[in-house]
Amino acid sequence: MWLKPEEVLLKNALKLWATVKSNDYFILQRRRGYGEGSGGLAGLLVGTLDAVLDSTAKVAPFRILHQTPDSQVYWNIACGASEEEIAQHWEWLQQNIMRTLSVFDSSDDITSFVQGKIRGLIAEEGKVSLVQEDDPEKFREALLRFESWFSLPDKEKLVTYYSCSYWRGRVPCQGWLYLSTNFLCFYSYLLGNEVKLVISWVEISRLEKTSSVLLTESIRVCAGGEEHCFSMFLHLQQTFLLMEQLADYAVRRLIDKEMFPSDHILTDPLQITKRGLETHARNEAFRAFFRLPREENLLEVYESFLWLPFSYFNTLGKICVSENYLCFASQDGSQCHLIIPVREILSVEKPDRLSRALTVCMRGKRALRFSEVRDFERLAATIRKKCGNTASPQHSASCQALLECGEDEEGLMVGQRSSSKTVSTEALMNVFHPQDAENLDPKMLKEKMKEQSWQIHFAEYGRGTSMFCTRRTRDLIVRGVPESLRGELWMLFSGAVNDMATHPAHYSELVEASLGASSLATDEIERDLHRSLPDHPAFQSDTGISALRRVLTAYAYRNPKIGYCQAMNILASVLLLYAKEEEAFWLLVAVCERMLPDYFNRRIIGALVDQAVFEDLIREHLTQLTEHMTDLTFLSSVSLSWFLTLFISVLPIESAVNVVDCFFFDGIKAILQLGLATLDYNMDALLCCSDDTEAVTILNRFFDSVTNKDSPLPATVQQAPVGTNDRAAQRVDISDLIKEAYEKYGDIKSEEVESMRRRNKLYVIQTLEDTTRQNVVRVVAQEVRFSGPHMDELYVLFKRQHFLSCYWTAGSAALQHHDPSLPYLEQYQLGLAQFSSLLLLLQPWSPGAYTHTLARWTFRLIDDNHDGLVNFREFCRALDILYSGSFTEKLKFLFKLHLPPVAPVLLALTDSAVSKACQPSQSLPLGEEPPAFTRLTVCSPDGPDDGVIRRSPEKGRGKVDLQAYLKQWQDEIQKKEESIKDLPRIEQAQFILLSKTLYGLFHGDPEEEALFRAVARVTSLLLRMEEVGRRLQEDSQASTSPQSPSKTSPSLPQTSSPTKTSPSPPQTCSPSKTSVSPPKASSPTKTSASPPPTSNPAEAIAEQLEAVSVDPEALSPGQDPVSASEEAPSSPKASSDPPSPSSSGTLETETELANTPSEHTAPPSPQGMEWSFSFEQILASLLNEPVLVKFFEKPVDIQKQLDRAKRDQLKLKAQITK
């Protein structure tokens, strides 16, 4: 790596560096302690200094210095991690620099020329680099250390690095922490003690800041059942936040399979940077605080004062500018924030340059005054540019424009305009329960007083999207929102009004597009429609049911990743009561995609995360309850419905809507506060409970007693019991309960809740992953012979191999084609390349050139549904046979690998299924032949519903095929053990491949020569048996029909009778006879297709099997290995063949036959060469060879194989990528 030229004091450096070679202008040096003689005390000291000190010396063990003959100044210009790398730099200098330097007369000119050349090389490298770091030089040095120490694939992107201490027990190890896209790495070297740590982000279950007596502040990482503690950071908070972001990014991309938009900062894992992560986190916090659409990003921030007309003073805060919004948030504790859509701004003036003030004029006769704005002219230009305002900035002109604006401030929520395409334009509550203006009922009078309070608030603080939100607003929310204003305020506080304004016709288009669509989501929606508030009159009529159907179906169409989940129907029903249909849709979007992220999916991760946050808050605020109930899991299970339905499912509807009011204003914090208040209210009763059932009963009774005494709804709508009885005095008013929740737990900050969410998300994800692993292992363990611990380790290896296919690409097939509806057995699957790599690590035989071919055939055999992916069950079944199978099972497995394609399978494949199964991104690498060796047992090609290709009967928006489900279930029930008699016969070409595969398996075995001889004896015996049977068959046919001598022999399966499955006596196939030459036999009946008299078919095939060297990788599935060898008779012996032993016998004959002319070894005509063998014949012949039986029944040390695979899995991936 070329370095920016830096002066070096060579006098002191001689103690640490040794010169390897030099000339008049350059010196190549090696760091002492590296290479030769590195084991001494000097090596230990130098290695320790390199790992601890932050200097250029630690970069690499080799460097190149520039010098001039008449100068004592040396310049460091290059470094290298290996001798090969530094040699390339040295060679480049010799070829491109040395010849030019002799032209210069002055040493200063020489130095300037060299420095210019080196800087030019660095600049060229910088053009290729996609990332601009804060300190490129230091980052390049750190990147070199990162690559040399951890041997990760070159594509792994280093994000940043920090100096810190890693604690091993009570001993700190000073070193360097490297944070990359997929891994957390640490390296330390102290006096010969090397510490190297590599942890994948997706394996981390806990990531938190801790403090103790020994350590003031540290970061604790829990992964794989182990704890790792890092401390002594210069910027601990910054490091921790970055680690949180990287862990969250890995979980979202690899476990949740989230696909980011093409223009997103986090789209490409190869371009992730520290700056990009910080920008992403800042944008998310900005959108969450102001409830803005996900398209908005924080572009500029200005400090300023804002004049508050209702308080008559200036409040200090920050102006945040995004693409379409101007937002303000106070910083002086007044809790005031404001959102100004650019579409609402009419003009911007600069009335007072001395006070650096700006006046923003908006629709509705409103104006906002900002003062002491830093760089106020730039802000004014930015706002004008966004508004497209080219008018004169004179104050009078803007006032005139303001006066000409005749809009009334109460009309004013953009997005509430009527739309001709909207199906329903009225909230269901207005349709079924219109308010009577002449009703003088006390409840209605109180309702009107609430309305009057809000009208006063609107007059002072503004109305619509640009309303000031302050503590006064929260107080009004806690007291209750009037029925007539509930929909408008929900839209405002949730930010749905902005979504609706920027997508004016989106809902109508979705309704039209989803009309008549059928899918699993629509079927579930139809099933749940009449379960949504069934007691409410609005949903006892077609009007309410139809509106609910349209909203849920349109959302499922808009967001197929979520689709439809239970509890969405309850939430949407309440939204439809108080908001128009289109507004209800956008409210549902705001809840599902912003306010309650990850709630509405199959694993409800978001709800589980908030449950964990709720448990933490219980431990912090309700210590008495925590001491009584040591296990808070019970409270989590009880509170799940509270979070999923926002208390709608447990409280009467007239009380639940007050909770929803608070939720839209304060977010999930309001639900957490109310949950704590509920437990606090029932504290005494819960402390007296003896079991969980009694506690559930207490909480249910409490929720039944909650009422809303101010609700103006008629008794036919209210769900709480009406009337006075003995328990009436025990009733709890929802307004009092909410007020108590804010008073006691209102100090909980939203920032703290978000931090607790991030911390607990990793734990929840890993808990779900552990549950999935246990379920998968429990199911698969019933079908294999692995022990429980071995199954767990296999699952971890399989899952990690799946992730390796996703780490370094944004377009991975596993990510793009992920189907969350698949069962847990198929959530993690491997393509051909990943499967081959994992099988290479776990195979029980010595690796060789045959390995990749064998892995490809194995993949095609065990891929039951032919989707180009293998799940954990299929993988374990195959590995179980290779590890624990009997001799017969292993031989049958190898036999089936070499069977030819089965025609019915090809007929059953539809065009779309074939294209899917053969997609290079899913199964085969580019340039590889399509699948040919298929599994033996397949369904009959009755039609496309036979389940051959289908991963699941229903994946898209098509109609659910229940018949396919039933057929798959029936096939599983009726599936029986495959008998060896069901196996077809193996043909000649495949038999030769099988024999060569056996030769490959024996390579490197201590009894390699004996195994070779045994296979040669068996193949020679089988060929002679088949030749004798064929001649007898031909003689029999010739005697029965002498008038037609030119007929060829019958079909192959009839050439051998079952009686020939037993082998001949041992003395007929002694090694001595086999090693010299097969015995001569009488020539067969002469026909037009018979071979020459000098050639015996059995002899020829035996010779070809022994003499011809064929590379299985270069052999197409239907190609005869003999013909393949004839195409290149002069080619040398393939490297895949094992080395021949020096002893005489069979292998001497092989050499002799290989050296004979090709015409003598040419095979007979095809009619005379058609051979086939049954599995029973091969099995019976091999059983007569004890050395073969011993080889296949040799026990495998499974734990040793697993340990080696865990150690080398990442290294193998790095080698493959390089």
Coordinates of N, CA, C and O in Angstrom, one line a residue, residues 636-746:
S636 N -45.9 -10.1 30.8 CA -45.7 -9.9 29.4 C -46.8 -10.5 28.6 O -47.3 -10.0 27.6
S637 N -47.2 -11.8 29.0 CA -48.2 -12.5 28.2 C -49.6 -11.8 28.4 O -50.3 -11.7 27.5
V638 N -49.8 -11.2 29.6 CA -51.1 -10.5 29.8 C -51.1 -9.2 29.0 O -52.2 -8.8 28.5
S639 N -50.0 -8.5 29.0 CA -50.0 -7.2 28.4 C -49.8 -7.2 26.9 O -49.9 -6.1 26.2
L640 N -49.7 -8.4 26.2 CA -49.5 -8.4 24.8 C -50.7 -7.8 24.1 O -50.5 -7.0 23.1
S641 N -51.9 -8.1 24.5 CA -53.1 -7.5 23.8 C -53.2 -6.0 24.1 O -53.7 -5.2 23.3
W642 N -52.6 -5.5 25.2 CA -52.6 -4.0 25.5 C -51.8 -3.3 24.4 O -52.3 -2.2 23.9
F643 N -50.7 -3.9 24.0 CA -49.9 -3.2 23.0 C -50.4 -3.4 21.6 O -50.4 -2.5 20.8
L644 N -50.9 -4.6 21.3 CA -51.3 -4.9 19.9 C -52.5 -4.1 19.5 O -52.7 -3.7 18.4
T645 N -53.5 -3.9 20.5 CA -54.7 -3.2 20.2 C -54.9 -1.9 20.9 O -55.9 -1.3 20.8
L646 N -53.8 -1.4 21.5 CA -53.8 -0.1 22.2 C -55.0 0.0 23.2 O -55.7 0.9 23.4
F647 N -55.1 -1.1 24.0 CA -56.1 -1.3 25.0 C -57.6 -1.4 24.5 O -58.5 -1.4 25.3
I648 N -57.7 -1.4 23.2 CA -59.1 -1.4 22.6 C -59.8 -2.7 22.9 O -61.0 -2.8 23.2
S649 N -59.0 -3.8 23.0 CA -59.6 -5.1 23.2 C -59.9 -5.4 24.6 O -60.7 -6.4 24.9
V650 N -59.4 -4.6 25.6 CA -59.6 -4.9 27.0 C -60.5 -3.8 27.7 O -61.0 -4.1 28.7
L651 N -60.6 -2.7 27.1 CA -61.4 -1.6 27.6 C -62.7 -1.4 26.8 O -62.7 -1.7 25.6
P652 N -63.7 -0.8 27.4 CA -64.9 -0.5 26.6 C -64.5 0.6 25.6 O -63.6 1.4 25.8
I653 N -65.2 0.5 24.5 CA -64.9 1.4 23.3 C -64.9 2.9 23.7 O -64.0 3.6 23.3
E654 N -65.8 3.3 24.6 CA -65.9 4.7 24.9 C -64.7 5.1 25.8 O -64.4 6.3 25.8
S655 N -64.1 4.2 26.5 CA -62.9 4.5 27.3 C -61.6 4.3 26.4 O -60.6 5.1 26.6
A656 N -61.6 3.3 25.5 CA -60.4 3.0 24.8 C -60.0 4.2 23.8 O -58.9 4.4 23.6
V657 N -61.0 4.9 23.3 CA -60.7 6.0 22.4 C -59.9 7.1 23.1 O -59.1 7.8 22.4
N658 N -60.1 7.3 24.4 CA -59.3 8.2 25.1 C -57.8 7.8 25.1 O -56.9 8.6 25.1
V659 N -57.6 6.5 25.3 CA -56.2 6.0 25.2 C -55.6 6.2 23.8 O -54.4 6.6 23.7
V660 N -56.4 6.0 22.8 CA -55.9 6.2 21.4 C -55.6 7.7 21.2 O -54.6 8.0 20.5
D661 N -56.3 8.6 21.9 CA -56.0 10.0 21.8 C -54.6 10.3 22.3 O -53.8 11.0 21.6
C662 N -54.3 9.7 23.4 CA -52.9 9.9 24.0 C -51.9 9.2 23.2 O -50.7 9.8 23.0
F663 N -52.2 8.1 22.6 CA -51.2 7.4 21.8 C -50.8 8.2 20.6 O -49.6 8.3 20.3
F664 N -51.8 8.8 19.9 CA -51.4 9.6 18.7 C -50.6 10.8 19.0 O -49.9 11.3 18.2
F665 N -50.7 11.3 20.3 CA -50.0 12.5 20.6 C -48.6 12.1 21.2 O -47.6 12.7 20.8
D666 N -48.5 11.1 22.0 CA -47.2 10.8 22.7 C -46.6 9.5 22.2 O -45.5 9.1 22.7
G667 N -47.3 8.7 21.3 CA -46.7 7.5 20.9 C -46.8 6.4 21.9 O -47.6 6.4 22.8
I668 N -45.9 5.4 21.8 CA -45.9 4.2 22.6 C -45.7 4.6 24.1 O -46.1 3.8 25.0
K669 N -45.1 5.7 24.4 CA -44.9 6.1 25.8 C -46.2 6.2 26.5 O -46.3 5.9 27.7
A670 N -47.3 6.6 25.8 CA -48.6 6.7 26.5 C -49.1 5.4 26.9 O -49.7 5.2 28.0
I671 N -48.9 4.4 26.1 CA -49.3 3.0 26.4 C -48.5 2.4 27.6 O -49.1 1.8 28.5
L672 N -47.2 2.7 27.6 CA -46.4 2.2 28.7 C -46.8 2.9 30.0 O -46.9 2.2 31.0
Q673 N -47.0 4.2 29.9 CA -47.5 4.9 31.2 C -48.8 4.3 31.7 O -48.9 4.1 32.9
L674 N -49.7 4.1 30.8 CA -51.0 3.6 31.2 C -50.9 2.2 31.8 O -51.6 1.8 32.8
G675 N -50.0 1.4 31.2 CA -49.8 0.0 31.7 C -49.2 0.1 33.1 O -49.6 -0.7 34.0
L676 N -48.3 0.9 33.4 CA -47.7 1.1 34.7 C -48.8 1.6 35.7 O -48.8 1.1 36.9
A677 N -49.6 2.5 35.3 CA -50.6 3.0 36.1 C -51.7 1.9 36.5 O -52.2 1.9 37.6
T678 N -51.9 1.1 35.5 CA -52.9 0.0 35.8 C -52.3 -1.0 36.8 O -53.1 -1.4 37.8
L679 N -51.1 -1.4 36.7 CA -50.5 -2.2 37.7 C -50.4 -1.6 39.0 O -50.6 -2.2 40.1
D680 N -50.0 -0.3 39.1 CA -49.9 0.5 40.3 C -51.3 0.5 41.0 O -51.4 0.4 42.2
Y681 N -52.3 0.7 40.2 CA -53.7 0.9 40.8 C -54.1 -0.5 41.5 O -54.8 -0.5 42.5
N682 N -53.7 -1.6 40.9 CA -54.0 -2.9 41.5 C -52.9 -3.5 42.2 O -52.9 -4.8 42.4
M683 N -51.9 -2.7 42.7 CA -50.8 -3.3 43.4 C -51.1 -4.1 44.6 O -50.6 -5.3 44.7
D684 N -52.0 -3.6 45.5 CA -52.3 -4.4 46.7 C -52.9 -5.7 46.4 O -52.6 -6.8 47.0
A685 N -53.8 -5.7 45.4 CA -54.5 -7.0 45.0 C -53.5 -8.0 44.4 O -53.5 -9.2 44.6
L686 N -52.6 -7.4 43.6 CA -51.6 -8.3 42.9 C -50.6 -8.9 43.9 O -50.2 -10.0 43.7
L687 N -50.3 -8.1 44.9 CA -49.3 -8.7 45.9 C -49.9 -9.8 46.7 O -49.2 -10.6 47.3
C688 N -51.2 -9.9 46.8 CA -51.9 -10.9 47.5 C -52.2 -12.2 46.7 O -52.8 -13.1 47.2
C689 N -51.9 -12.1 45.4 CA -52.2 -13.2 44.5 C -51.3 -14.4 44.8 O -50.1 -14.2 45.1
S690 N -51.8 -15.6 44.7 CA -51.1 -16.8 44.9 C -50.6 -17.5 43.6 O -49.7 -18.3 43.6
D691 N -51.3 -17.2 42.5 CA -51.0 -17.7 41.2 C -51.3 -16.8 40.1 O -51.9 -15.7 40.3
D692 N -51.0 -17.1 38.9 CA -51.2 -16.3 37.8 C -52.7 -16.1 37.4 O -53.1 -15.1 37.0
T693 N -53.4 -17.2 37.6 CA -54.8 -17.1 37.3 C -55.6 -16.1 38.1 O -56.4 -15.3 37.6
E694 N -55.2 -16.0 39.4 CA -55.9 -15.0 40.2 C -55.5 -13.6 39.8 O -56.4 -12.7 39.8
A695 N -54.3 -13.4 39.4 CA -53.8 -12.1 38.9 C -54.6 -11.7 37.6 O -55.0 -10.5 37.5
V696 N -54.8 -12.6 36.7 CA -55.5 -12.4 35.5 C -56.9 -11.9 35.8 O -57.5 -11.0 35.2
T697 N -57.5 -12.6 36.7 CA -58.9 -12.3 37.1 C -59.0 -10.9 37.7 O -60.0 -10.1 37.4
I698 N -58.0 -10.5 38.5 CA -58.0 -9.2 39.1 C -58.0 -8.1 38.0 O -58.7 -7.1 38.0
L699 N -57.1 -8.3 37.0 CA -56.9 -7.3 36.0 C -58.1 -7.3 35.1 O -58.5 -6.2 34.6
N700 N -58.7 -8.4 34.8 CA -59.9 -8.4 34.0 C -61.1 -7.6 34.6 O -61.8 -6.9 34.0
R701 N -61.2 -7.9 35.9 CA -62.3 -7.1 36.7 C -62.0 -5.6 36.7 O -62.9 -4.8 36.6
F702 N -60.7 -5.3 36.8 CA -60.4 -3.9 36.8 C -60.8 -3.2 35.5 O -61.4 -2.2 35.4
F703 N -60.4 -3.9 34.3 CA -60.8 -3.3 33.0 C -62.3 -3.2 32.8 O -62.8 -2.3 32.2
D704 N -63.0 -4.2 33.4 CA -64.5 -4.1 33.3 C -65.1 -2.9 34.0 O -66.1 -2.4 33.7
S705 N -64.3 -2.5 35.1 CA -64.8 -1.4 35.9 C -64.5 -0.1 35.4 O -65.0 0.9 35.9
V706 N -63.6 0.0 34.4 CA -63.2 1.3 33.8 C -64.4 1.8 32.9 O -64.9 1.1 32.1
T707 N -64.7 3.1 33.1 CA -65.8 3.7 32.4 C -65.4 5.1 32.0 O -64.4 5.6 32.4
N708 N -66.2 5.7 31.1 CA -66.0 7.1 30.7 C -67.2 7.9 31.0 O -68.2 7.9 30.3
K709 N -67.2 8.5 32.2 CA -68.4 9.2 32.6 C -68.8 10.4 31.8 O -70.0 10.8 31.8
D710 N -67.9 10.9 31.0 CA -68.2 12.1 30.1 C -68.5 11.7 28.7 O -68.7 12.6 27.9
S711 N -68.6 10.4 28.4 CA -68.8 10.0 27.0 C -70.3 10.3 26.6 O -71.2 10.0 27.3
P712 N -70.4 11.0 25.5 CA -71.8 11.4 25.0 C -72.4 10.3 24.2 O -73.5 10.5 23.7
L713 N -71.7 9.2 24.0 CA -72.3 8.1 23.2 C -73.5 7.5 23.8 O -73.6 7.4 25.1
P714 N -74.5 7.1 23.0 CA -75.7 6.5 23.6 C -75.4 5.2 24.2 O -74.4 4.5 24.0
A715 N -76.4 4.7 25.1 CA -76.1 3.5 25.8 C -76.0 2.3 24.9 O -75.4 1.3 25.2
T716 N -76.6 2.3 23.7 CA -76.6 1.2 22.8 C -75.2 1.0 22.2 O -74.8 -0.1 21.7
V717 N -74.3 2.0 22.3 CA -73.0 1.9 21.8 C -72.0 1.6 22.9 O -71.0 0.8 22.7
Q718 N -72.2 2.1 24.0 CA -71.2 1.9 25.1 C -71.2 0.5 25.5 O -72.2 -0.2 25.6
Q719 N -70.0 0.0 25.9 CA -69.8 -1.4 26.2 C -69.7 -1.6 27.8 O -69.9 -2.7 28.3
A720 N -69.5 -0.5 28.5 CA -69.4 -0.6 29.9 C -70.8 -0.7 30.5 O -71.8 -0.1 30.0
P721 N -71.0 -1.5 31.6 CA -72.4 -1.6 32.2 C -72.9 -0.2 32.6 O -72.1 0.6 33.2
V722 N -74.1 0.0 32.4 CA -74.8 1.3 32.8 C -75.7 1.1 33.9 O -76.4 0.1 34.0
G723 N -75.7 2.0 34.9 CA -76.6 1.9 36.0 C -75.9 1.9 37.3 O -74.7 1.9 37.3
T724 N -76.6 2.0 38.4 CA -75.9 2.0 39.7 C -76.2 0.7 40.4 O -77.3 0.2 40.4
N725 N -75.2 0.3 41.1 CA -75.3 -0.9 41.9 C -74.3 -0.9 43.0 O -73.7 0.2 43.2
D726 N -74.0 -2.0 43.6 CA -73.1 -2.0 44.7 C -71.7 -1.7 44.3 O -70.9 -1.2 45.1
R727 N -71.4 -2.0 43.1 CA -70.0 -1.9 42.6 C -69.8 -0.6 41.9 O -68.7 -0.3 41.4
A728 N -70.8 0.2 41.8 CA -70.7 1.5 41.1 C -69.6 2.4 41.7 O -68.9 3.1 41.0
A729 N -69.5 2.3 43.0 CA -68.5 3.2 43.7 C -67.1 2.8 43.4 O -66.2 3.6 43.6
Q730 N -66.9 1.5 42.9 CA -65.6 1.0 42.6 C -65.1 1.3 41.2 O -64.1 1.0 40.8
R731 N -66.0 2.0 40.4 CA -65.7 2.2 39.0 C -64.5 3.3 39.0 O -64.4 4.2 39.8
V732 N -63.8 3.1 37.9 CA -62.6 4.0 37.7 C -62.9 4.8 36.4 O -63.2 4.2 35.3
D733 N -62.8 6.1 36.4 CA -63.0 6.9 35.2 C -61.7 6.9 34.4 O -60.6 7.1 35.0
I734 N -61.8 6.7 33.1 CA -60.6 6.6 32.3 C -59.8 7.9 32.3 O -58.6 7.9 32.2
S735 N -60.5 9.0 32.4 CA -59.8 10.3 32.4 C -58.9 10.4 33.7 O -57.8 10.9 33.6
D736 N -59.4 9.9 34.8 CA -58.6 9.9 36.1 C -57.4 9.0 36.0 O -56.3 9.3 36.4
L737 N -57.7 7.8 35.3 CA -56.6 6.9 35.2 C -55.5 7.4 34.3 O -54.3 7.3 34.6
I738 N -55.8 8.1 33.2 CA -54.8 8.6 32.3 C -54.1 9.8 33.0 O -52.9 9.9 32.9
K739 N -54.9 10.6 33.7 CA -54.2 11.7 34.4 C -53.2 11.2 35.5 O -52.1 11.8 35.6
E740 N -53.6 10.2 36.2 CA -52.7 9.6 37.1 C -51.4 9.0 36.5 O -50.3 9.1 37.0
A741 N -51.6 8.4 35.3 CA -50.5 7.8 34.5 C -49.5 8.9 34.2 O -48.3 8.8 34.3
Y742 N -50.0 10.1 33.7 CA -49.1 11.2 33.3 C -48.5 11.8 34.5 O -47.3 12.3 34.5
E743 N -49.2 11.9 35.6 CA -48.6 12.5 36.8 C -47.5 11.7 37.4 O -46.4 12.2 37.9
K744 N -47.7 10.4 37.5 CA -46.7 9.5 38.1 C -45.5 9.1 37.2 O -44.4 9.0 37.6
Y745 N -45.9 8.9 35.9 CA -44.8 8.3 35.0 C -44.6 9.2 33.8 O -44.1 8.8 32.8
G746 N -45.1 10.5 33.9 CA -44.9 11.4 32.7 C -43.4 11.8 32.5 O -43.1 12.4 31.5

